[in-house]
mmCIF file of C-alpha atoms in Angstrom:
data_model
loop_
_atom_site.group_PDB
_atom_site.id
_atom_site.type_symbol
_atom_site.label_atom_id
_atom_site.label_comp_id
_atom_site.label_asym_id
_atom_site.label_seq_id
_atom_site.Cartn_x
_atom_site.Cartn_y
_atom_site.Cartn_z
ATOM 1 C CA UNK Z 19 -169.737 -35.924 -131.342
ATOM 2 C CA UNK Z 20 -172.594 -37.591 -128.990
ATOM 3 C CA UNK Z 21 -171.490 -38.683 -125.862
ATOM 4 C CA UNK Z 22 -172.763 -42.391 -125.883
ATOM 5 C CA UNK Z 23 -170.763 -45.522 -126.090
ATOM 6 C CA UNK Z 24 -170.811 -47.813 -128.587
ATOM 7 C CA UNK Z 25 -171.918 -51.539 -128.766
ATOM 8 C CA UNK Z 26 -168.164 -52.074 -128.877
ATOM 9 C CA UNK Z 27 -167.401 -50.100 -125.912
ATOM 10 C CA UNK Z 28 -170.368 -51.221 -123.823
ATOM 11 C CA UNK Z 29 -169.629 -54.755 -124.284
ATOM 12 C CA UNK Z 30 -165.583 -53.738 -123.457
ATOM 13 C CA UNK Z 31 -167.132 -51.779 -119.903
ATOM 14 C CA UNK Z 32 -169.709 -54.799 -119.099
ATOM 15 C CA UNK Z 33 -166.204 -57.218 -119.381
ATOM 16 C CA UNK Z 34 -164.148 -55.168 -117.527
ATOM 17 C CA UNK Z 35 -167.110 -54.655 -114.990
ATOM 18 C CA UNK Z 36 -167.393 -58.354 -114.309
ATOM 19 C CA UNK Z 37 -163.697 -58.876 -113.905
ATOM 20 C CA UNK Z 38 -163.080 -56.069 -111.861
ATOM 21 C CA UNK Z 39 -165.864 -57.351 -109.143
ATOM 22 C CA UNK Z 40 -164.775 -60.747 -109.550
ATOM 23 C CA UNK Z 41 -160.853 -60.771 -109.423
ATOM 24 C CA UNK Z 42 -160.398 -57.278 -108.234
ATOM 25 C CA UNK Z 43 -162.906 -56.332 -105.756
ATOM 26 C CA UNK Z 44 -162.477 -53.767 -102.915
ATOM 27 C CA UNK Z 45 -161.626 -57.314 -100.316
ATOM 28 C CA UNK Z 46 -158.289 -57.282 -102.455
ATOM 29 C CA UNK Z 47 -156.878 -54.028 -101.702
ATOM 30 C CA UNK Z 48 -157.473 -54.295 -97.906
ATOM 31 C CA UNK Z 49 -155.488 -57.895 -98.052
ATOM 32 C CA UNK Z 50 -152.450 -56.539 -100.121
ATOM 33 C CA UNK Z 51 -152.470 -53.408 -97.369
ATOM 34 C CA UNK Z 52 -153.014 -55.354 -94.486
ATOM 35 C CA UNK Z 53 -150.370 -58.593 -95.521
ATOM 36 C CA UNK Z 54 -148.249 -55.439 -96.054
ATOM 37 C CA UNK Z 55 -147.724 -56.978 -100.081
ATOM 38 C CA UNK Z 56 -144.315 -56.129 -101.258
ATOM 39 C CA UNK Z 57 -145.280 -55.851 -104.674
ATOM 40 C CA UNK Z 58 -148.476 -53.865 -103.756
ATOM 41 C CA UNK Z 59 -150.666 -56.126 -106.717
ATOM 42 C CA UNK Z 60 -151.426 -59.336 -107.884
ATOM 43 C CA UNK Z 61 -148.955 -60.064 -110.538
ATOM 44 C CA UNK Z 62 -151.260 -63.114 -111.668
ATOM 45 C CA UNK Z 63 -154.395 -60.308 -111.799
ATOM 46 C CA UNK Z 64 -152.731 -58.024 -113.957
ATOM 47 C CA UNK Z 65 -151.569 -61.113 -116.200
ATOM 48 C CA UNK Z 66 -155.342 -61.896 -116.907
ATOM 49 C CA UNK Z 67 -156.355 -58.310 -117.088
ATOM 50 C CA UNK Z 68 -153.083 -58.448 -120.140
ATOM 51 C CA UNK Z 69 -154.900 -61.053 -121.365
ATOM 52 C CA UNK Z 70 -158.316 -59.512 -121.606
ATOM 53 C CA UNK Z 71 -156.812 -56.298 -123.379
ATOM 54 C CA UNK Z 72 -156.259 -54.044 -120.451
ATOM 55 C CA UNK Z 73 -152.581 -53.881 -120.329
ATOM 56 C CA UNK Z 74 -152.583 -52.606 -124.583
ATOM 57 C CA UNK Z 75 -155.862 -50.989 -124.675
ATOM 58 C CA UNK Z 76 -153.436 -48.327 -126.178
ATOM 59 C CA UNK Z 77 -151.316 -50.075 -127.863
ATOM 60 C CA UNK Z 78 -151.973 -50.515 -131.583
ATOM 61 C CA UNK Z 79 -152.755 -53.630 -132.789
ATOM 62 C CA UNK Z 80 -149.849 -54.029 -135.362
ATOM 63 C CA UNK Z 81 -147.898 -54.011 -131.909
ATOM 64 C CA UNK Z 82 -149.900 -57.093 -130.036
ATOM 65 C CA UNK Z 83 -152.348 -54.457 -127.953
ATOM 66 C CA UNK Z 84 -156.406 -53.959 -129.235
ATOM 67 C CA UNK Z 85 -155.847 -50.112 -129.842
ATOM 68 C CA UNK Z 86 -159.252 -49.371 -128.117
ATOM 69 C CA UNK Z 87 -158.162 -45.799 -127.290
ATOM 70 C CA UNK Z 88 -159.045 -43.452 -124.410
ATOM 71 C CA UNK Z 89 -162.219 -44.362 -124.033
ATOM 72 C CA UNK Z 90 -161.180 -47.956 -123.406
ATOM 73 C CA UNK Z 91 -158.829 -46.798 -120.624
ATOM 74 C CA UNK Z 92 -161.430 -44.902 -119.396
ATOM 75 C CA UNK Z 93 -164.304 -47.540 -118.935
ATOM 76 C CA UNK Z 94 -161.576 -49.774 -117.788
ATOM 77 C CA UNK Z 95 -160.425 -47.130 -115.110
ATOM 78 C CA UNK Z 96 -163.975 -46.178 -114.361
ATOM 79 C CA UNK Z 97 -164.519 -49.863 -113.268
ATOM 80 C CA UNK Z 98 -161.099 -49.639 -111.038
ATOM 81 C CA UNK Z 99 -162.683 -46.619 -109.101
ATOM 82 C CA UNK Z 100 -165.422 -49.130 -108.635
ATOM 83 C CA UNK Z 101 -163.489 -51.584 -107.180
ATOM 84 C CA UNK Z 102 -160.156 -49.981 -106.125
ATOM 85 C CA UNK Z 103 -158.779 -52.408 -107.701
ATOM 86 C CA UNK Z 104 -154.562 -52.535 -107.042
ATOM 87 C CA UNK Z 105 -153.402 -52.339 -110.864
ATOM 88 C CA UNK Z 106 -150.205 -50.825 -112.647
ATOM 89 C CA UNK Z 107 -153.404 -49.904 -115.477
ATOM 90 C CA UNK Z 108 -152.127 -46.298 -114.968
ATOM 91 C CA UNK Z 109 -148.501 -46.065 -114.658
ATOM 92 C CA UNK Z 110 -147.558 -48.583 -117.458
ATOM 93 C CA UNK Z 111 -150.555 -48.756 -119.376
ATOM 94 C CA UNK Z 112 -151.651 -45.161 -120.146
ATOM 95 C CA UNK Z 113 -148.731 -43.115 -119.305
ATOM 96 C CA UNK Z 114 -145.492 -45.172 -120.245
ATOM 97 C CA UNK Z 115 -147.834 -46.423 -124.007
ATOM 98 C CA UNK Z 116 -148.471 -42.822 -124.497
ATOM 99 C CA UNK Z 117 -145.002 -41.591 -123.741
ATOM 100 C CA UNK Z 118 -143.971 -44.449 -126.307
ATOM 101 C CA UNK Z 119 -146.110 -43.788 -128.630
ATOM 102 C CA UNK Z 120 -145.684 -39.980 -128.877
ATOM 103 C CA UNK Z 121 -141.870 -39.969 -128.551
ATOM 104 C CA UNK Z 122 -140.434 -43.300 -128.914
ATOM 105 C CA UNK Z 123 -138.141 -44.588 -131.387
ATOM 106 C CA UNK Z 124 -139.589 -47.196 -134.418
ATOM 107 C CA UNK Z 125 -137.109 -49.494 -132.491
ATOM 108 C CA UNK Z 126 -138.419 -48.575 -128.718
ATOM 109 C CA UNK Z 127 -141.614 -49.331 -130.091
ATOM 110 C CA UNK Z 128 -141.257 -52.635 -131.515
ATOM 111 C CA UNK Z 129 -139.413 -53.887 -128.495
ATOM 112 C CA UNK Z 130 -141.052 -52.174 -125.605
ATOM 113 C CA UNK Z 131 -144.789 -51.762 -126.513
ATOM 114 C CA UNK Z 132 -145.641 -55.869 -127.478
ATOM 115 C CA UNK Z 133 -144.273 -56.403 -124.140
ATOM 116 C CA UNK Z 134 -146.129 -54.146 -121.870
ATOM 117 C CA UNK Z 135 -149.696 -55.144 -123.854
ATOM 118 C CA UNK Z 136 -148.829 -58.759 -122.863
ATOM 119 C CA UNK Z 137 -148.445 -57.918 -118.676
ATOM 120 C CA UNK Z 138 -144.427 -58.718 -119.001
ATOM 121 C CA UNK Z 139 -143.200 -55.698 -118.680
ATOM 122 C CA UNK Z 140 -143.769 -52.882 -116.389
ATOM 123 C CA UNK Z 141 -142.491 -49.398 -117.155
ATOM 124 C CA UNK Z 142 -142.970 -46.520 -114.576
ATOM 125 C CA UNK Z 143 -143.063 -42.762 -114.980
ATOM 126 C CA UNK Z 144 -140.843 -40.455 -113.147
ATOM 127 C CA UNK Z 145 -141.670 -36.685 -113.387
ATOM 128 C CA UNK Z 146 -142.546 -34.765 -110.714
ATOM 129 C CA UNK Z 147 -140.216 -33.726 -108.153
ATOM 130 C CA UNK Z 148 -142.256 -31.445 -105.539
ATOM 131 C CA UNK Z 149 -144.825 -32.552 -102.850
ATOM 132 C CA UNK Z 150 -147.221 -30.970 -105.191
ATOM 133 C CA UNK Z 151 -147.649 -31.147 -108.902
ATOM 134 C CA UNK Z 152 -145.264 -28.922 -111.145
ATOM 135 C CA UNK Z 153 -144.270 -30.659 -114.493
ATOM 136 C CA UNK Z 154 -141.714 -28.150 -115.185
ATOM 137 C CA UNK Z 155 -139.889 -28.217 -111.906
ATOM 138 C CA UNK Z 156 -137.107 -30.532 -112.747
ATOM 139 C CA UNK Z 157 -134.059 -30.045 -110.988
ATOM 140 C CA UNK Z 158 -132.500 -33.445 -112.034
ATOM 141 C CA UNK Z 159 -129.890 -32.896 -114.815
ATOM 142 C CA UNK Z 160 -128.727 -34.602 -117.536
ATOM 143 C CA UNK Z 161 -124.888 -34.286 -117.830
ATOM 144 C CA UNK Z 162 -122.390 -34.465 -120.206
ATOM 145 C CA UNK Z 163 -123.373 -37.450 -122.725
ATOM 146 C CA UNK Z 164 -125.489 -38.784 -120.547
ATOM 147 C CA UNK Z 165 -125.535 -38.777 -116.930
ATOM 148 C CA UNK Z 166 -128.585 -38.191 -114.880
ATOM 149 C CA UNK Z 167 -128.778 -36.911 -111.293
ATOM 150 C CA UNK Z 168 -131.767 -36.173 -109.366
ATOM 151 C CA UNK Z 169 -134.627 -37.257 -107.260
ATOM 152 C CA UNK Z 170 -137.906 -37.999 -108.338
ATOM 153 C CA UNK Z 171 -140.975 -38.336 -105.765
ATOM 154 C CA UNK Z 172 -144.624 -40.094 -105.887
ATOM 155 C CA UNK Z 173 -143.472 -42.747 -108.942
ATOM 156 C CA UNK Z 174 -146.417 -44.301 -109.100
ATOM 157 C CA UNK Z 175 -145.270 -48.566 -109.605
ATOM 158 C CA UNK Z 176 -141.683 -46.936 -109.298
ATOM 159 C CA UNK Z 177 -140.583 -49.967 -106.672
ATOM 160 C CA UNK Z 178 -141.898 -52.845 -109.349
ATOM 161 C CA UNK Z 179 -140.860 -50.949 -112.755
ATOM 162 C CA UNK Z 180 -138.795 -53.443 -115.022
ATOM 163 C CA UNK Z 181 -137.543 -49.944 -117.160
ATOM 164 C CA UNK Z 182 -138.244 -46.224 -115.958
ATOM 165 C CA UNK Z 183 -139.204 -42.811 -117.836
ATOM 166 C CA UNK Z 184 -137.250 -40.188 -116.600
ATOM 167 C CA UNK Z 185 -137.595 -36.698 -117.221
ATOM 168 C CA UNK Z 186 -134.280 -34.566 -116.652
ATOM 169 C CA UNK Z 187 -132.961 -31.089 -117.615
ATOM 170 C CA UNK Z 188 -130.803 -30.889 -120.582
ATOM 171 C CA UNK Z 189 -130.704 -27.187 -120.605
ATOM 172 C CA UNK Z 190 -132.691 -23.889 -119.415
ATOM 173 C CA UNK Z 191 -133.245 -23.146 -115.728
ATOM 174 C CA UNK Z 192 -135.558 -25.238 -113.328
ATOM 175 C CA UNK Z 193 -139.140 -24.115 -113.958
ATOM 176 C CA UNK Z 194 -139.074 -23.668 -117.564
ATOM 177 C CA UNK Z 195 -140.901 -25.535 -120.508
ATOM 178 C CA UNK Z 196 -137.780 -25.857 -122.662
ATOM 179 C CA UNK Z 197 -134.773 -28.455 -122.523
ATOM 180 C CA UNK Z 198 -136.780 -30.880 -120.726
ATOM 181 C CA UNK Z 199 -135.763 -34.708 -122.399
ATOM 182 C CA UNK Z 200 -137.207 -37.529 -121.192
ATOM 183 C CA UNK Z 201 -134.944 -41.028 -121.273
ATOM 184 C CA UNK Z 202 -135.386 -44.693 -120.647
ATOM 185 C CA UNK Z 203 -133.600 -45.732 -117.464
ATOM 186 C CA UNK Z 204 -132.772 -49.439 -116.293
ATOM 187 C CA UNK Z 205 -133.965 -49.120 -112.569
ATOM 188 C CA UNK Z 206 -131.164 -51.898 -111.727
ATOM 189 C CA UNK Z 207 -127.975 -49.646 -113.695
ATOM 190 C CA UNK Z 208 -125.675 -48.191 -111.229
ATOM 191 C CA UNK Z 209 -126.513 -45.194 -109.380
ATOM 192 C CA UNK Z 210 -130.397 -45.835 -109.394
ATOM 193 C CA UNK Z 211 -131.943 -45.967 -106.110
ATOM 194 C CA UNK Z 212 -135.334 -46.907 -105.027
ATOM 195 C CA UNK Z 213 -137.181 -46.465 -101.982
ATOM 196 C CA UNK Z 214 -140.780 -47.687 -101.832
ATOM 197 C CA UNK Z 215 -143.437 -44.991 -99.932
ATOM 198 C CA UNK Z 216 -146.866 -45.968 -98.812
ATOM 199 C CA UNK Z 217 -149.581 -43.987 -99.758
ATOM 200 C CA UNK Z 218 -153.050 -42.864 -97.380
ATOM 201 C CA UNK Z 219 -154.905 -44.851 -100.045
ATOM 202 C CA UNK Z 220 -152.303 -48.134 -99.889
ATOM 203 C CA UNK Z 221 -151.204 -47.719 -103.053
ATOM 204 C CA UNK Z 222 -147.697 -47.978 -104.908
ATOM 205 C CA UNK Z 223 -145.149 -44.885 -104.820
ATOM 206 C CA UNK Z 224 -141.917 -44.801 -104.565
ATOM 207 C CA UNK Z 225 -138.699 -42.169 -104.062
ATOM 208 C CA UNK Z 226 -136.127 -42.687 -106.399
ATOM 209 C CA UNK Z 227 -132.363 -41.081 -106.617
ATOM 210 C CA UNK Z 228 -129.907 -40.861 -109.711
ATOM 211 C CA UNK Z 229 -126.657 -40.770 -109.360
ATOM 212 C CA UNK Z 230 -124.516 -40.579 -112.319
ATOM 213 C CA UNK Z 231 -126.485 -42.760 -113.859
ATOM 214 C CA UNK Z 232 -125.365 -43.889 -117.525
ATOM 215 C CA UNK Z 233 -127.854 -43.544 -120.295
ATOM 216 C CA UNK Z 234 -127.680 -43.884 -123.998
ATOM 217 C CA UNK Z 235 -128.592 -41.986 -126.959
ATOM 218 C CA UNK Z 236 -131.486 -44.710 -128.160
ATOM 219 C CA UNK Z 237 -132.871 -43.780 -124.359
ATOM 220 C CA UNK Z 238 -134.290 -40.746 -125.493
ATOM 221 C CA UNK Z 239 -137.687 -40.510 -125.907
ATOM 222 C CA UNK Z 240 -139.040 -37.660 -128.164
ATOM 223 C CA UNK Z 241 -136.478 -34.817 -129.088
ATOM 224 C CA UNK Z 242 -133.789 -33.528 -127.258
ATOM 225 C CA UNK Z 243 -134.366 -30.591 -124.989
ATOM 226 C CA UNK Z 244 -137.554 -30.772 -126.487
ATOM 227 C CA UNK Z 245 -139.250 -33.626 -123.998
ATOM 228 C CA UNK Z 246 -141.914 -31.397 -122.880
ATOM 229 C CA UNK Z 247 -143.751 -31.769 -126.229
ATOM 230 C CA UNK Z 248 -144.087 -35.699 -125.226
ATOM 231 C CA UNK Z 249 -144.474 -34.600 -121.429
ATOM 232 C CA UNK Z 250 -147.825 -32.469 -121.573
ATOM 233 C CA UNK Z 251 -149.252 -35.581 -123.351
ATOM 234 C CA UNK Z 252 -148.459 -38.489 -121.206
ATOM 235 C CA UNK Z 253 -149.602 -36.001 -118.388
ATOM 236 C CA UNK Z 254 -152.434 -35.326 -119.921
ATOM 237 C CA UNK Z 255 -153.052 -38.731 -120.893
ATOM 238 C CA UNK Z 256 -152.623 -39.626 -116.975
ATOM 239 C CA UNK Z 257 -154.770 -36.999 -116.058
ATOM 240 C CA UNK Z 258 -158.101 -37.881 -117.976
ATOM 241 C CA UNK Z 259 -157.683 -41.888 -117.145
ATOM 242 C CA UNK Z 260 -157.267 -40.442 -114.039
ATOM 243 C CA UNK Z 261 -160.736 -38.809 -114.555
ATOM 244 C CA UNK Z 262 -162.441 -41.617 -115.116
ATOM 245 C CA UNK Z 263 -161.235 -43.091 -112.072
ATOM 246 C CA UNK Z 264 -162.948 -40.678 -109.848
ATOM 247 C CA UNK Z 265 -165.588 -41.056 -111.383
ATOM 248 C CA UNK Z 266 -165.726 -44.718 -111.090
ATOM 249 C CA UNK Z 267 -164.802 -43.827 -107.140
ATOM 250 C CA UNK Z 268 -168.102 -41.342 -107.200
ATOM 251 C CA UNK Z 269 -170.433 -43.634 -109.003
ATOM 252 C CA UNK Z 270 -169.799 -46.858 -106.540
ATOM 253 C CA UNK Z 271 -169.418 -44.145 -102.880
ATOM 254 C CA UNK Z 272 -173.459 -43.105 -104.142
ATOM 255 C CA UNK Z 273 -174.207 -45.909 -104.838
ATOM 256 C CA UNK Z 274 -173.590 -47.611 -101.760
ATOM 257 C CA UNK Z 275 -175.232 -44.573 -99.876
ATOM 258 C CA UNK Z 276 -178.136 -45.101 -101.560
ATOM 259 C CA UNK Z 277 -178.432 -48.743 -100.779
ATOM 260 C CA UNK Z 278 -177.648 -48.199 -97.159
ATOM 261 C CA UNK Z 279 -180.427 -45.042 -97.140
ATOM 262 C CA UNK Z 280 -183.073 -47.685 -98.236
ATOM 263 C CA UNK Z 281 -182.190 -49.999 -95.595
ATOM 264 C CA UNK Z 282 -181.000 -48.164 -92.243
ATOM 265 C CA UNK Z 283 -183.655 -47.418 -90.470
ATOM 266 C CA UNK Z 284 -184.189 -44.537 -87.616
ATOM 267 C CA UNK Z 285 -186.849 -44.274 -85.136
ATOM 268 C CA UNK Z 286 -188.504 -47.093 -87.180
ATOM 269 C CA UNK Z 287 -188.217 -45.075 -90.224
ATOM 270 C CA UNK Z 288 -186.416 -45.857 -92.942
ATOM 271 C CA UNK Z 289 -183.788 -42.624 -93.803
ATOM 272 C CA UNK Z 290 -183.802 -42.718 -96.904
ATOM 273 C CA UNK Z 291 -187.405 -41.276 -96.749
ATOM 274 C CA UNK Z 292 -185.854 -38.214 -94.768
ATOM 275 C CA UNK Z 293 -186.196 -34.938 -97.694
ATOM 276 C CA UNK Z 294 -182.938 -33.779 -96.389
ATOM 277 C CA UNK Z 295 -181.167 -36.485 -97.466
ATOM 278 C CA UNK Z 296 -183.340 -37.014 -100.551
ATOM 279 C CA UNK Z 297 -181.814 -33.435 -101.802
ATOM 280 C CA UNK Z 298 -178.545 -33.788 -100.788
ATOM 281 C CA UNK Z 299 -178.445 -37.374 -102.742
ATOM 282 C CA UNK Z 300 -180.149 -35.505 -105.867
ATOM 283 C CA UNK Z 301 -178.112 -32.827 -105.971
ATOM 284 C CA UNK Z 302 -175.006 -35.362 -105.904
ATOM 285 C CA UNK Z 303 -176.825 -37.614 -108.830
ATOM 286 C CA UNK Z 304 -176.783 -34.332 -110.803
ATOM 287 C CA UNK Z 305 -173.013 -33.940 -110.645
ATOM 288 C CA UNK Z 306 -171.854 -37.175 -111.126
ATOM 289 C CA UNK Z 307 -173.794 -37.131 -114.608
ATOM 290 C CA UNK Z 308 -172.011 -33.758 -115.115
ATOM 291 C CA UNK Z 309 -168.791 -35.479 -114.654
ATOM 292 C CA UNK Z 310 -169.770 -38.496 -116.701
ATOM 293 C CA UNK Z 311 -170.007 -36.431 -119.481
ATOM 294 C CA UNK Z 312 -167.025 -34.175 -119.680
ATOM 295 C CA UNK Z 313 -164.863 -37.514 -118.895
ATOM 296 C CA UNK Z 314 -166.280 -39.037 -121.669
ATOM 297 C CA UNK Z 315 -166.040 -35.851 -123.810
ATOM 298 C CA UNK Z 316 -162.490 -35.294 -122.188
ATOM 299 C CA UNK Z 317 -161.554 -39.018 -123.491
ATOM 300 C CA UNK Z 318 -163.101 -38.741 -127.022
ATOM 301 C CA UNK Z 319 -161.274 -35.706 -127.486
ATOM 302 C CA UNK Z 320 -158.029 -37.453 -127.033
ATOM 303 C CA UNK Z 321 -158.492 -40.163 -129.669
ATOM 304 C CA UNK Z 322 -159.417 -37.252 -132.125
ATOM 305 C CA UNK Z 323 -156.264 -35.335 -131.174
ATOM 306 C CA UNK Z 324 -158.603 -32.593 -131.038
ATOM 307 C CA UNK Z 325 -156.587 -28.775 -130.315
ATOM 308 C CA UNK Z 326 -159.284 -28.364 -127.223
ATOM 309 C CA UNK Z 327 -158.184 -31.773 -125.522
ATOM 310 C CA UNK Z 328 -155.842 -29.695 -122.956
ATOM 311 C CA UNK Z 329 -158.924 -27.376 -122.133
ATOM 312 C CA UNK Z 330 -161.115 -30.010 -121.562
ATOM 313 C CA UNK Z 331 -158.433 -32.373 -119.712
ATOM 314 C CA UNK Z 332 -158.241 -29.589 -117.369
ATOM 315 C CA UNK Z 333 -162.079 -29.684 -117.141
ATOM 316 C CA UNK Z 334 -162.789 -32.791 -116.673
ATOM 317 C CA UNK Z 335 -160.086 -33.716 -113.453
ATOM 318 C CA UNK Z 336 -161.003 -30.774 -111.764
ATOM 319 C CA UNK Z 337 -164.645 -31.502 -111.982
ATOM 320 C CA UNK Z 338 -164.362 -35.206 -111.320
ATOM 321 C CA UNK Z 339 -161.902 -34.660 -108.412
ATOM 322 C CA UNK Z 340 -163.876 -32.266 -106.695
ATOM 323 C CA UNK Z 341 -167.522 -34.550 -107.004
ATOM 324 C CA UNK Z 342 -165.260 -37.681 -106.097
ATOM 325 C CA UNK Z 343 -164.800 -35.385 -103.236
ATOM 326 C CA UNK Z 344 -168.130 -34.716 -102.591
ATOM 327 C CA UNK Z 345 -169.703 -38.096 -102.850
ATOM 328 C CA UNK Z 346 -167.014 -39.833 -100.459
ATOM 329 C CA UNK Z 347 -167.796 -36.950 -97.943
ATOM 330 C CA UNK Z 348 -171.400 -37.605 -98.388
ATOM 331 C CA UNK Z 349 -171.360 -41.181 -98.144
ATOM 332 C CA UNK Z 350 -169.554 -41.134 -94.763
ATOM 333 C CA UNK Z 351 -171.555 -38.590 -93.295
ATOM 334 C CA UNK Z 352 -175.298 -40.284 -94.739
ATOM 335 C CA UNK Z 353 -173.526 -43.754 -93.352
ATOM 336 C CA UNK Z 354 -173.153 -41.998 -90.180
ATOM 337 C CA UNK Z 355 -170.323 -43.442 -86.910
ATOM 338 C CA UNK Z 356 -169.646 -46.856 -88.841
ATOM 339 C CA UNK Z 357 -168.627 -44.676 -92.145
ATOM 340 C CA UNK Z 358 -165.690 -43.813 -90.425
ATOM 341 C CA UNK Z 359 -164.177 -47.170 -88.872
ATOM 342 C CA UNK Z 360 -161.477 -49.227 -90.719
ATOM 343 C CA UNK Z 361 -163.784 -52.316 -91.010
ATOM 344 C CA UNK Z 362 -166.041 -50.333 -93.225
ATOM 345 C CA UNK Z 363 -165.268 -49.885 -96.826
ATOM 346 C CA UNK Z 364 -166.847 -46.528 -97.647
ATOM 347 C CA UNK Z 365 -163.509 -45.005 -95.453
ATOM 348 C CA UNK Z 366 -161.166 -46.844 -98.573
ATOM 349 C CA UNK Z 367 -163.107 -45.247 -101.203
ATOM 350 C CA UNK Z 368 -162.605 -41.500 -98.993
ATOM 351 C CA UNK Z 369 -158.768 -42.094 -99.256
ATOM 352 C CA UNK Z 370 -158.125 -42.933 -102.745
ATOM 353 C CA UNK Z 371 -160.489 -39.899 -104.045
ATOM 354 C CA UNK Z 372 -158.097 -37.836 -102.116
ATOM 355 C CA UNK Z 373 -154.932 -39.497 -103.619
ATOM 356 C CA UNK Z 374 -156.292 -39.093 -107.078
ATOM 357 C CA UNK Z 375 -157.347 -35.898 -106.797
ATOM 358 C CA UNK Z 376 -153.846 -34.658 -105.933
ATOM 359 C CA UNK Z 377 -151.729 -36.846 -108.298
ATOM 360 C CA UNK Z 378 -150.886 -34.815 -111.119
ATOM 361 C CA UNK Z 379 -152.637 -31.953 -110.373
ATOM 362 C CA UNK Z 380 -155.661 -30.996 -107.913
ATOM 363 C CA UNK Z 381 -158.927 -29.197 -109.088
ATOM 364 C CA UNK Z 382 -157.046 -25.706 -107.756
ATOM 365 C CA UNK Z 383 -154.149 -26.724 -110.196
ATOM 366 C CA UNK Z 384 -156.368 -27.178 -113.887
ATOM 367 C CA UNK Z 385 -158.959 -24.330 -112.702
ATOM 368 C CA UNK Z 386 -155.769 -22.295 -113.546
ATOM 369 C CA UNK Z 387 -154.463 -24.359 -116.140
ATOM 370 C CA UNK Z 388 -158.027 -23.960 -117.596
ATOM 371 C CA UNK Z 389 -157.572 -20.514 -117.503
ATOM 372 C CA UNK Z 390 -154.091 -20.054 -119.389
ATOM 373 C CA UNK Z 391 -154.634 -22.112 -121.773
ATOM 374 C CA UNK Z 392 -157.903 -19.749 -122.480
ATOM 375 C CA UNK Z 393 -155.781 -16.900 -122.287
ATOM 376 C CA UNK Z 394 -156.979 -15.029 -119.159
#
């Protein structure tokens, strides 16, 4: 499999590259964050960005999305890095599609999936429970037929979700794999309770609490007790989007070094012409084309279903969280005192690698996920 796009795909990135700049740009963010937004996006954005195929660039077409798979929701999300641009692209349009799509009903489909590829429907994903990352720590139990009680943490979009994914314990003890069940939730039913949480890099999280709260059998998604079959893949799903993200975050922090290296000058010299900084910015070009592979690798994978896609999942957000790491660290340090004030942007770019890196697992996290699932 060669890791080059397209014509299809290019033209798809060089869209969503122009829109992103245009209607999206960096200027965005730091106006919803400092006008304190209460929905924390533009719902009028994400309506065009629906209408340009970002909101169903999972969904099939048979259910009103353009079914441009992984790799779509990669270039798209590589673009977002680029521009932080404030989108629900990964809570409703990779992880809630892929959670419908591996688990959900013929009748879930039909209903739910034309509605979230048009930007009219938002649904959120509630997993994780701890202030770090453990899928299979979920305390919140399902009761009886069907109440669920709990607390889930860092729902991404959680505040703004029209429906919720839920995943709760039907059985076995906190910690393990089996009788996990994931179930739609109406955010507004009784006993639902949602607290929105600001996050270092100003974007959408929220806290929400179940209390006896009165689900259905058609709000199970995937088998019962068996939800962590549909879990791994929306996670994993997340993750690699999430990828190619950081990479879009890596590719625009260099990029902008490298401009301002051409043009600061020091002593009447310009800096970029300092060999220091010449290796330390070739050393960084070298992994960010590491990265850009495996992400695309990672992403092809997943549209082939292919057995390794965990493996290289794993791979590819450890790799790409630890050079978006890198390059925002390098960046401030090469753009020297005003790298580090507010007014600059390079400081926005610093805070959301470090948010992505930790949502849904850090590079510590799948460098031992790596290694179980290789059997060491």
């Amino acid at each position: 499999m060669t890791l080059i796009l397209t014509d299809d795909q290019s033209m798809f990135r060089d869209a969503a590259k122009r829109f992103a700049a245009e209607r999206a740009p960096v200027s965005q963010l730091r106006k919803l964050r400092d006008d304190i937004d209460p929905i924390g996006f533009s719902r009028d954005v994400w309506k065009e960005m629906a209408d340009m195929g970002w909101a169903g660039v999972l969904v099939p077409e048979e259910h009103g999305g353009v079914g441009f798979g992984f790799v779509g929701a990669g270039l798209i999300a590589a673009e977002v890095g680029r521009n932080l641009s404030s989108t629900p692209l990964l809570s409703s349009a990779v992880l809630a599609v892929t959670a419908l799509l591996r688990g959900g009903t013929p009748a879930q489909k039909e209903t739910l999936l034309p509605a979230i590829a048009s930007g009219d429907l938002l649904i959120a994903f509630a997993s994780d429970e701890s202030v770090r990352h453990s899928p299979y720590q979920i305390a919140t139990r399902c009761a009886g037929k069907y109440k669920l009680s709990g607390r889930k943490l860092h729902v991404l979009d959680g505040h703004v979700a029209d429906r919720l994914i839920v995943s709760a314990r039907t059985s076995s003890d906190t910690g393990s794999r089996d009788g996990i069940t994931l179930f739609l939730v109406d955010p507004k039913a009784a006993g639902v309770t949602i607290t929105r949480t600001s996050m270092v890099d100003s974007r959408n999280s929220a806290t929400i609490d179940l209390r006896d709260v009165v689900v259905g059998e058609d709000d199970i998604i995937g088998t019962f007790d068996k939800g962590a079959i549909v879990l791994d893949a929306v996670l994993d799903a997340g993750r690699a989007v999430l990828a190619a993200e950081l990479l879009g975050v890596a590719e625009e922090s260099f990029e902008r070094t490298l401009s301002y290296l051409r043009d600061r000058e020091q002593f009447s010299v310009k800096i970029g012409s300092f060999q220091a900084l010449q290796h330390r910015a070739a050393h960084l070009f070298c992994e960010i084309e590491l990265v850009r592979s495996v992400v695309l690798r990672t992403l092809q994978a997943l549209d082939a279903q292919e057995p390794t896609a965990p493996s290289l999942v794993c791979l590819a957000k450890a790799k790409a969280s630890d050079i978006a790491r890198l390059a925002t660290n390098e960046a401030v340090q090469m753009h020297g005192g005003i790298g580090m004030t507010d007014e600059f942007d390079i400081g926005f770019f610093m805070k959301r690698a470090r948010a992505a890196a930790e949502t849904f697992g850090d590079q510590y996290y799948h460098t031992d996920r790596f290694a179980q699932l290789a059997g060491y």
